[in-house]
Coordinates of C-alpha atoms and ligand atoms in Angstrom, one line a residue:
X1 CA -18.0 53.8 -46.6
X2 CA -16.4 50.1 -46.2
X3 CA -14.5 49.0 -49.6
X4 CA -16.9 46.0 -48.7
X5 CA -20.7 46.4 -49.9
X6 CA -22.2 46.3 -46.7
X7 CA -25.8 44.3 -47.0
X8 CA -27.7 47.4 -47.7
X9 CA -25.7 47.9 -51.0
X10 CA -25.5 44.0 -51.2
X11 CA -29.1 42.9 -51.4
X12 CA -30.7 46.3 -51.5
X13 CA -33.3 45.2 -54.2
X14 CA -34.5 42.8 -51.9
X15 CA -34.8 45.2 -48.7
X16 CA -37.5 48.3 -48.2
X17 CA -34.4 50.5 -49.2
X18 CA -35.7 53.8 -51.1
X19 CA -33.7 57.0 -52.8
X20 CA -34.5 59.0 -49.4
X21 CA -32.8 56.0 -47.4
X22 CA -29.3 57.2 -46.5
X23 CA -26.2 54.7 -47.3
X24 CA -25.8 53.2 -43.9
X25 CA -22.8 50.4 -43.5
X26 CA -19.7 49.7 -41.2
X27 CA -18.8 46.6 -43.8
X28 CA -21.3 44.0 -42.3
X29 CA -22.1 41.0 -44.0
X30 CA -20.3 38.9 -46.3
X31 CA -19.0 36.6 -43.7
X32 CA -16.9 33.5 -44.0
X33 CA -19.1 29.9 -44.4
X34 CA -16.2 27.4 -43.2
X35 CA -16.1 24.1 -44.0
X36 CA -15.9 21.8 -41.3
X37 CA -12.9 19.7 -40.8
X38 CA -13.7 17.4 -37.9
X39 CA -17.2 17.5 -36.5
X40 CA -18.8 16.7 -39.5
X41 CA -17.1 13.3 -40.4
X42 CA -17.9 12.1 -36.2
X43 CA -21.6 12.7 -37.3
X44 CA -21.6 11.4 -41.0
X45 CA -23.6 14.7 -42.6
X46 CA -22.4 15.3 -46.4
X47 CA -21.5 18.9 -45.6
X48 CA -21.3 20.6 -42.5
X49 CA -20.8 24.6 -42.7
X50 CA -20.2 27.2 -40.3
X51 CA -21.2 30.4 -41.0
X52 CA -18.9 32.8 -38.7
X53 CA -21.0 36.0 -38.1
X54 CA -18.6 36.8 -35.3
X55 CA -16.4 38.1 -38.0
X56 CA -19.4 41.2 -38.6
X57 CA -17.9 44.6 -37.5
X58 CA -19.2 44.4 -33.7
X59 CA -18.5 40.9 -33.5
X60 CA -21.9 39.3 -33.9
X61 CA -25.2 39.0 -36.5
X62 CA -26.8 41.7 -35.0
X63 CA -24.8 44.2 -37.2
X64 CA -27.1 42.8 -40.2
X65 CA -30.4 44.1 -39.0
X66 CA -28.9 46.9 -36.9
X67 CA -27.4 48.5 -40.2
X68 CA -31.1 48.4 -41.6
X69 CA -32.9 50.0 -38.5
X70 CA -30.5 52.2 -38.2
X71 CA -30.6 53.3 -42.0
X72 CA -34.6 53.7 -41.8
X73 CA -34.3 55.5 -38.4
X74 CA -32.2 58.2 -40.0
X75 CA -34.5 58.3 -43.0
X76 CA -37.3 59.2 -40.7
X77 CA -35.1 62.0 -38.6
X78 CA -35.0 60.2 -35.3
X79 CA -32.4 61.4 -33.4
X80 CA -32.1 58.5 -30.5
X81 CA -32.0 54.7 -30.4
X82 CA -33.1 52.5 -27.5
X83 CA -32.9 48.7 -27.0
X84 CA -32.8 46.0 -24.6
X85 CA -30.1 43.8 -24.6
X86 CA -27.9 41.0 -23.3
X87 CA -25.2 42.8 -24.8
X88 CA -24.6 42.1 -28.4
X89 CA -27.8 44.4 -29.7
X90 CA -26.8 46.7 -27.8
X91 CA -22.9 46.5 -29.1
X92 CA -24.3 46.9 -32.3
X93 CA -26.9 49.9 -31.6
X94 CA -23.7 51.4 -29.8
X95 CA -21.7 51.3 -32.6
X96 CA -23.6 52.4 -35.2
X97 CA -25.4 54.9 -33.0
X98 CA -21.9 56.2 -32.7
X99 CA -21.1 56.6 -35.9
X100 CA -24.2 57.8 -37.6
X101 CA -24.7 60.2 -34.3
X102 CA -27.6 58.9 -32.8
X103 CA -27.8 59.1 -28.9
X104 CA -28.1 55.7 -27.9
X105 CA -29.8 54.6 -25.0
X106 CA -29.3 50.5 -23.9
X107 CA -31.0 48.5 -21.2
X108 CA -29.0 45.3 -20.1
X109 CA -29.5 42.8 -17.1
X110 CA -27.4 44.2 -14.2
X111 CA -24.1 41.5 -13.6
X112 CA -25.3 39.5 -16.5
X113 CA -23.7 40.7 -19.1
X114 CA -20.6 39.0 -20.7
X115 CA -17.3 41.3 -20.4
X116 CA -16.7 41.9 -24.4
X117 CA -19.9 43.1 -24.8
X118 CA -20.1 45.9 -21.9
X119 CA -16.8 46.7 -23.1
X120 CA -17.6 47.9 -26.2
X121 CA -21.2 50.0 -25.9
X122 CA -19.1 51.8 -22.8
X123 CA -16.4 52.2 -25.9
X124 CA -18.9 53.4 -28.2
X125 CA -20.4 55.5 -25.9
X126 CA -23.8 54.7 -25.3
X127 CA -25.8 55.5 -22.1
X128 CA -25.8 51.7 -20.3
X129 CA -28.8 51.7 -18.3
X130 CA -28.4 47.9 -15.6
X131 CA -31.4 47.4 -14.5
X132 CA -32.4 44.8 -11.7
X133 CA -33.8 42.5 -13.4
X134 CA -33.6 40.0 -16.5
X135 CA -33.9 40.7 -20.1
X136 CA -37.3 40.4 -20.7
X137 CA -38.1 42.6 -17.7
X138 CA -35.8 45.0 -19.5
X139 CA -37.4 44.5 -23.1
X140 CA -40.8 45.5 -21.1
X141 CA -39.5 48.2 -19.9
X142 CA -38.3 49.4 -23.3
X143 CA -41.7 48.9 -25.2
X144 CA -43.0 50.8 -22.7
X145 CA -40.7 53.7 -23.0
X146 CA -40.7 54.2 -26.8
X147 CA -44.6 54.5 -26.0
X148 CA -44.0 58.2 -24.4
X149 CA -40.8 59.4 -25.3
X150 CA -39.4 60.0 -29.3
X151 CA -36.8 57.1 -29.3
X152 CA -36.2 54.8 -31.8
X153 CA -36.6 51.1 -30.8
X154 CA -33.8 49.2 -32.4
X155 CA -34.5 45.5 -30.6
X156 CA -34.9 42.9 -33.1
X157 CA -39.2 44.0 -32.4
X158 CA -38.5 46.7 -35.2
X159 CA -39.4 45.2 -38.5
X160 CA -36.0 46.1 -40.3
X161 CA -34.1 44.2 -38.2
X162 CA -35.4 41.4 -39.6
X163 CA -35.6 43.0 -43.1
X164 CA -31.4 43.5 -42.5
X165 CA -30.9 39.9 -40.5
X166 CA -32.4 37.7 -43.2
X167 CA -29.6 38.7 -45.5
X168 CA -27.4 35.5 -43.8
X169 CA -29.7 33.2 -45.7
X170 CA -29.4 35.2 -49.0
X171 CA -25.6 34.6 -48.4
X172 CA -25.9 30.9 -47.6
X173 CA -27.6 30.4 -50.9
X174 CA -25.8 32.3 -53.2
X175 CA -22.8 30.9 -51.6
X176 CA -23.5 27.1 -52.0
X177 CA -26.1 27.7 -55.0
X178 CA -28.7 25.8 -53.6
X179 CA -30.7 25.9 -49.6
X180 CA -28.7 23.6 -47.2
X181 CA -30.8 21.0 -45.6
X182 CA -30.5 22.0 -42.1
X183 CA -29.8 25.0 -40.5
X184 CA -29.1 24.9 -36.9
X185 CA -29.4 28.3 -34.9
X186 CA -29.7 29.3 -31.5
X187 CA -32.7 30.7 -30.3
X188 CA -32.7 33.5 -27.7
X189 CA -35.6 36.4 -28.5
X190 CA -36.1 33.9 -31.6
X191 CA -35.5 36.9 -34.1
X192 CA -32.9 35.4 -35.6
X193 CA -34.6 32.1 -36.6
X194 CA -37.6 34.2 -38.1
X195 CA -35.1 36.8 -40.0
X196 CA -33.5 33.3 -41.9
X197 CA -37.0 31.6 -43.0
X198 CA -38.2 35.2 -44.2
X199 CA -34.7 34.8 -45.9
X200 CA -34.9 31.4 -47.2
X201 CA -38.4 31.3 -48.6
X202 CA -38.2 34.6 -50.2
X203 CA -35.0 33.2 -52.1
X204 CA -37.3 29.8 -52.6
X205 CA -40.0 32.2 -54.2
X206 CA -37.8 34.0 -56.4
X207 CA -36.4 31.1 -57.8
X208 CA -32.7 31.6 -56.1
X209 CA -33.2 27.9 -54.5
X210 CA -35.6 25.3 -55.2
X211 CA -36.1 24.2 -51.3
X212 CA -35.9 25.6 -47.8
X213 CA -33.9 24.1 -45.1
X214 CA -35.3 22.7 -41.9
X215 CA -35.1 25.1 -39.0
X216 CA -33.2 23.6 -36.6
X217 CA -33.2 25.7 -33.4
X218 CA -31.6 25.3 -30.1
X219 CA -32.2 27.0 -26.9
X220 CA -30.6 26.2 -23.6
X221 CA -32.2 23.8 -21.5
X222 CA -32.2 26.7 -18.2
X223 CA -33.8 29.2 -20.8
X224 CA -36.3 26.9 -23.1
X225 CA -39.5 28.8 -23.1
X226 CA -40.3 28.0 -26.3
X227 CA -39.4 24.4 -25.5
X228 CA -41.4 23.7 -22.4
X229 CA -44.5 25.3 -23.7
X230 CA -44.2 28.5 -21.1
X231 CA -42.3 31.5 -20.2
X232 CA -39.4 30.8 -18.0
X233 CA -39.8 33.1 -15.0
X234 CA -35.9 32.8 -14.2
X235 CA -33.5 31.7 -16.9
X236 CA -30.2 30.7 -16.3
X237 CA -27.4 29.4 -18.6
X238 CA -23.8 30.0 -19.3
X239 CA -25.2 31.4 -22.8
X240 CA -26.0 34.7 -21.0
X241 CA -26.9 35.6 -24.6
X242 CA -29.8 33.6 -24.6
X243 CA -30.9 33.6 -21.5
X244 CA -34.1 35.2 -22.3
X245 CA -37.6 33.4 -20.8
X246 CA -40.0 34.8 -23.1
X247 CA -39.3 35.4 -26.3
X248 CA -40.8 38.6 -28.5
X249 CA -40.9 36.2 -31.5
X250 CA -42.0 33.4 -29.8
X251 CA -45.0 32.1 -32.0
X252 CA -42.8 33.4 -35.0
X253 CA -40.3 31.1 -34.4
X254 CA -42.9 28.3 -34.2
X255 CA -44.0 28.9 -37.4
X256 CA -40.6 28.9 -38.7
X257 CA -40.2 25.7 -36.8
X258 CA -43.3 24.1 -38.5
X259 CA -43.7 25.3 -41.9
X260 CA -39.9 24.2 -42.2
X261 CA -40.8 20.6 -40.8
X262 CA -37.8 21.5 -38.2
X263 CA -37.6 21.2 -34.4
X264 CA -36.8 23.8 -31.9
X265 CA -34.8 21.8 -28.8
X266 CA -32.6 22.2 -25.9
X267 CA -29.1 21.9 -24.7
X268 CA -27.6 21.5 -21.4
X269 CA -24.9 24.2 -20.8
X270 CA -22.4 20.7 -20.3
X271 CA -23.5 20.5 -23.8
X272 CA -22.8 23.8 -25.1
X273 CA -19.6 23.9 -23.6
X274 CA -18.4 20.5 -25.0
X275 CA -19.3 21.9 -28.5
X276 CA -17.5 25.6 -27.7
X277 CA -14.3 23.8 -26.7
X278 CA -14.6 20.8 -30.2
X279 CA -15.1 24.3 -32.1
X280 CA -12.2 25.9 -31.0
X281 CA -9.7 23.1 -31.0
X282 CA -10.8 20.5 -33.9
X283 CA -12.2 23.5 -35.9
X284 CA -10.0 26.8 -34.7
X285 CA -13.7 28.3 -34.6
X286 CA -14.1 30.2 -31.7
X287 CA -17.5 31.3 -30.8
X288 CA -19.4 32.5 -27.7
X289 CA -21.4 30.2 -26.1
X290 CA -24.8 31.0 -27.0
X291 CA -23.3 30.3 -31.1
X292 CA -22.2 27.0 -29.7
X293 CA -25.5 25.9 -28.8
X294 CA -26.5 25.5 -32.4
X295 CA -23.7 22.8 -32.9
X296 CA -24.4 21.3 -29.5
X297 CA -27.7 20.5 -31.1
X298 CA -26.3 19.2 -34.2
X299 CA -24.7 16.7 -32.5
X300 CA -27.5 15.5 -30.4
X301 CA -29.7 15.4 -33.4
X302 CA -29.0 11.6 -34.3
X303 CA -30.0 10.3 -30.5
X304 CA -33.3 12.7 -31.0
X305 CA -33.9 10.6 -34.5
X306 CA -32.8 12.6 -37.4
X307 CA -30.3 10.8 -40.0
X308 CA -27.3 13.1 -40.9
X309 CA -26.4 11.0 -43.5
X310 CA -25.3 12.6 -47.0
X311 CA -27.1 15.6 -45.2
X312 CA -25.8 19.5 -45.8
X313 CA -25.7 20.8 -42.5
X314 CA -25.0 24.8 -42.3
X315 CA -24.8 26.1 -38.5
X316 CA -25.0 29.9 -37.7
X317 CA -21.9 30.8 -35.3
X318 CA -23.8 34.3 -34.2
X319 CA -20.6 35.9 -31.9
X320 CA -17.2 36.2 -31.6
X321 CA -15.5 33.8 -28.3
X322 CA -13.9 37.2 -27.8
X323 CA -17.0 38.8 -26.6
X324 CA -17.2 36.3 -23.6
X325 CA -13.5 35.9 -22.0
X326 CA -14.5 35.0 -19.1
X327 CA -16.4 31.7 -19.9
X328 CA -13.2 30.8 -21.8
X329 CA -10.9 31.5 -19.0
X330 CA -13.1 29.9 -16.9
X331 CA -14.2 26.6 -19.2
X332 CA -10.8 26.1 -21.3
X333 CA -9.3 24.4 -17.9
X334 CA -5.7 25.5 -19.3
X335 CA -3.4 26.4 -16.8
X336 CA -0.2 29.0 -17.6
X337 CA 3.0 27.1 -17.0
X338 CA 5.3 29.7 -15.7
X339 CA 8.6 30.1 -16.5
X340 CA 12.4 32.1 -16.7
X341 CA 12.6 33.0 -19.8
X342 CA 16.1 31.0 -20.9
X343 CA 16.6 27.9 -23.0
X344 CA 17.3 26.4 -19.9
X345 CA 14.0 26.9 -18.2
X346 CA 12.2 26.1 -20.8
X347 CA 13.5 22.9 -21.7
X348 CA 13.4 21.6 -18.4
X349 CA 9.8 22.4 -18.3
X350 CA 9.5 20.9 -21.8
X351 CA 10.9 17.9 -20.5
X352 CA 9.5 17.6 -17.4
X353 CA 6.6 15.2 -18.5
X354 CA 3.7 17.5 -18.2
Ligands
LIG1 N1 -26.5 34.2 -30.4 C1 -26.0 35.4 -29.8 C2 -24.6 35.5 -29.8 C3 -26.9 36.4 -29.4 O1 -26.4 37.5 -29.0 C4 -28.3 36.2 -29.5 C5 -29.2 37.2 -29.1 C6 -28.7 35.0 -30.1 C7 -27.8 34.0 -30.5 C8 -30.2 34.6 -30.2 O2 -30.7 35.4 -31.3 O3 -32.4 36.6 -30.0 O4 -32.5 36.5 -32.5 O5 -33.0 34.5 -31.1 N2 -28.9 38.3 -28.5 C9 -29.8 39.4 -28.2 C10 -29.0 40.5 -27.7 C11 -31.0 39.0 -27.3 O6 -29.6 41.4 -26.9 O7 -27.9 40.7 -28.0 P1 -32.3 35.8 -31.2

């Protein structure tokens, strides 16, 4: 066990958590909600927060539901995990398939997977099925599997996942005592933006806030099924996390969207990576791009109509930049000044203008 309460131990009164369910944690939860320093006075809101689940033990928000499938999945003796992925469910099933012994079997897009990600389920040592093909062809494939063979389905599909993800609102709201006004999320298999509302209303019922936040969820423009009204045969965006053209939990998510009185959008991948770079250098936040989408939408929130002002703004950061080197190699646009290394050299450089 983590000195940290994981969130089974955490919020286990308000999760299907019984005396046969075994104590399942790798420290998840309990992440850091920074204030920010910069963005939020260029847009006026009264708070702005980000909540940094790349700092969760696999480097993303999928180890909150993860810890809960996996925790039921060993309650009911299964003895393998399968999921699709487009990478950082399939970190997650990896590691905690690795630890609690489960074989774990993951399906990713072939070539389209960010290098972090791959790294660690071949670390963890999961079976990494690439199949040709996107994510959703690889979710289908999935569903169809766990019809015929004993297998666990871990994708976010399984009801605990959600039971286990909604434990970021719980945390929002004990955190700031009260429901923000807005939370912005990206929006990929739209799990994550069902597991907060589940979250925040139960909270709201239970008397642990007296409102909800508006659901604020971005998905990228190249990947905006839910958006345009109908699956998107080819996605494509930097965000290789969300590039998913037809969500599981689509018509969740719009009932998220609407019982919130929130808005589900887009961003351009120009947009997402403007927001990834102002998070790293005016906030030292850095994210992967799919997390950066939610700020990208933030800020184009006043040109779509809605007034920031004295608002409190929380924005879910879901993964770690480090999962993604590439993009920031490739995006930063920072060039390594080589040099001898003597005081000479390097003050001539220093002073050579540049
Ligand atoms: N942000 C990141 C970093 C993600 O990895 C994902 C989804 C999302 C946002 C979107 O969350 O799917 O619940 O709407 N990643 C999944 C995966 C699809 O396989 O790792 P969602």
């Amino acid at each position: 066990m983590s000195m940290m309460p994981g969130v089974i131990d955490r919020y286990r009164e308000h999760l299907p958590v019984t005396d046969a369910t075994p104590a399942v944690s790798l420290g998840e939860g309990s992440t850091p909600l920074v204030r920010s320093q910069s963005i939020s006075d260029s847009l006026g809101c009264k708070d702005l927060y980000f909540k940094l689940e790349g700092c969760n033990p696999t480097g993303s928000f999928k180890d909150r539901g993860m810890v809960m499938a996996i925790a039921k999945a060993l309650e009911a003796g299964k003895k393998r995990i399968i999921c699709a992925s487009t990478g950082n469910t399939s970190a997650a099933a990896a590691a905690y398939g690795a630890r609690y012994q489960l074989e774990t079997l993951v399906l990713v897009p072939a070539g389209e997977i960010a290098l972090g990600k791959l790294a660690q389920a071949m670390a963890y040592g999961a079976r990494i099925l690439a199949v040709n093909g996107s994510f959703d062809d690889a979710l289908t494939a999935v569903r169809e599997i766990v019809e015929i063979m004993d297998i666990e389905l871990v994708n976010s599909v399984n009801p605990y996942r959600i039971e286990g993800q909604k434990t970021g609102a719980f945390e929002i709201v004990d955190e700031l005592g009260e429901a923000p006004d807005l939370l912005c999320i990206p929006v990929g298999n739209a799990g994550n933006i069902t597991a907060y509302w589940k979250g925040f209303t139960e909270y709201q019922s239970m008397g642990k806030s007296e409102t909800t936040p508006k659901m604020m969820g971005f998905q990228a423009a190249g990947a905006a099924p839910i958006v345009r009204g109908e699956p998107v045969l080819k996605p494509e965006t930097i965000a290789t996390a969300i590039r998913i053209g037809n969500p599981a939990s689509w018509e969740k998510a719009e009932a998220a969207r609407d019982e919130s009185e929130g808005m589900i959008d887009m961003v351009e991948d120009s947009e997402i990576v403007d927001a990834y770079l102002r998070l790293a250098r005016e906030e030292g936040i850095f994210c992967e791009p799919a997390s950066a989408a939610s700020v990208a939408g933030l800020i184009k929130l006043p040109e779509l109509g809605v007034d920031l002002t004295g608002k409190t703004v929380v924005c879910i950061l879901t993964g770690n930049g480090l999962k993604d080197p590439g993009t920031a190699e490739k995006r930063a646009l920072v060039e390594l000044e080589y040099v001898e290394p003597d005081i000479d050299s390097v003050m001539k450089l220093l002073n050579s203008g540049k």
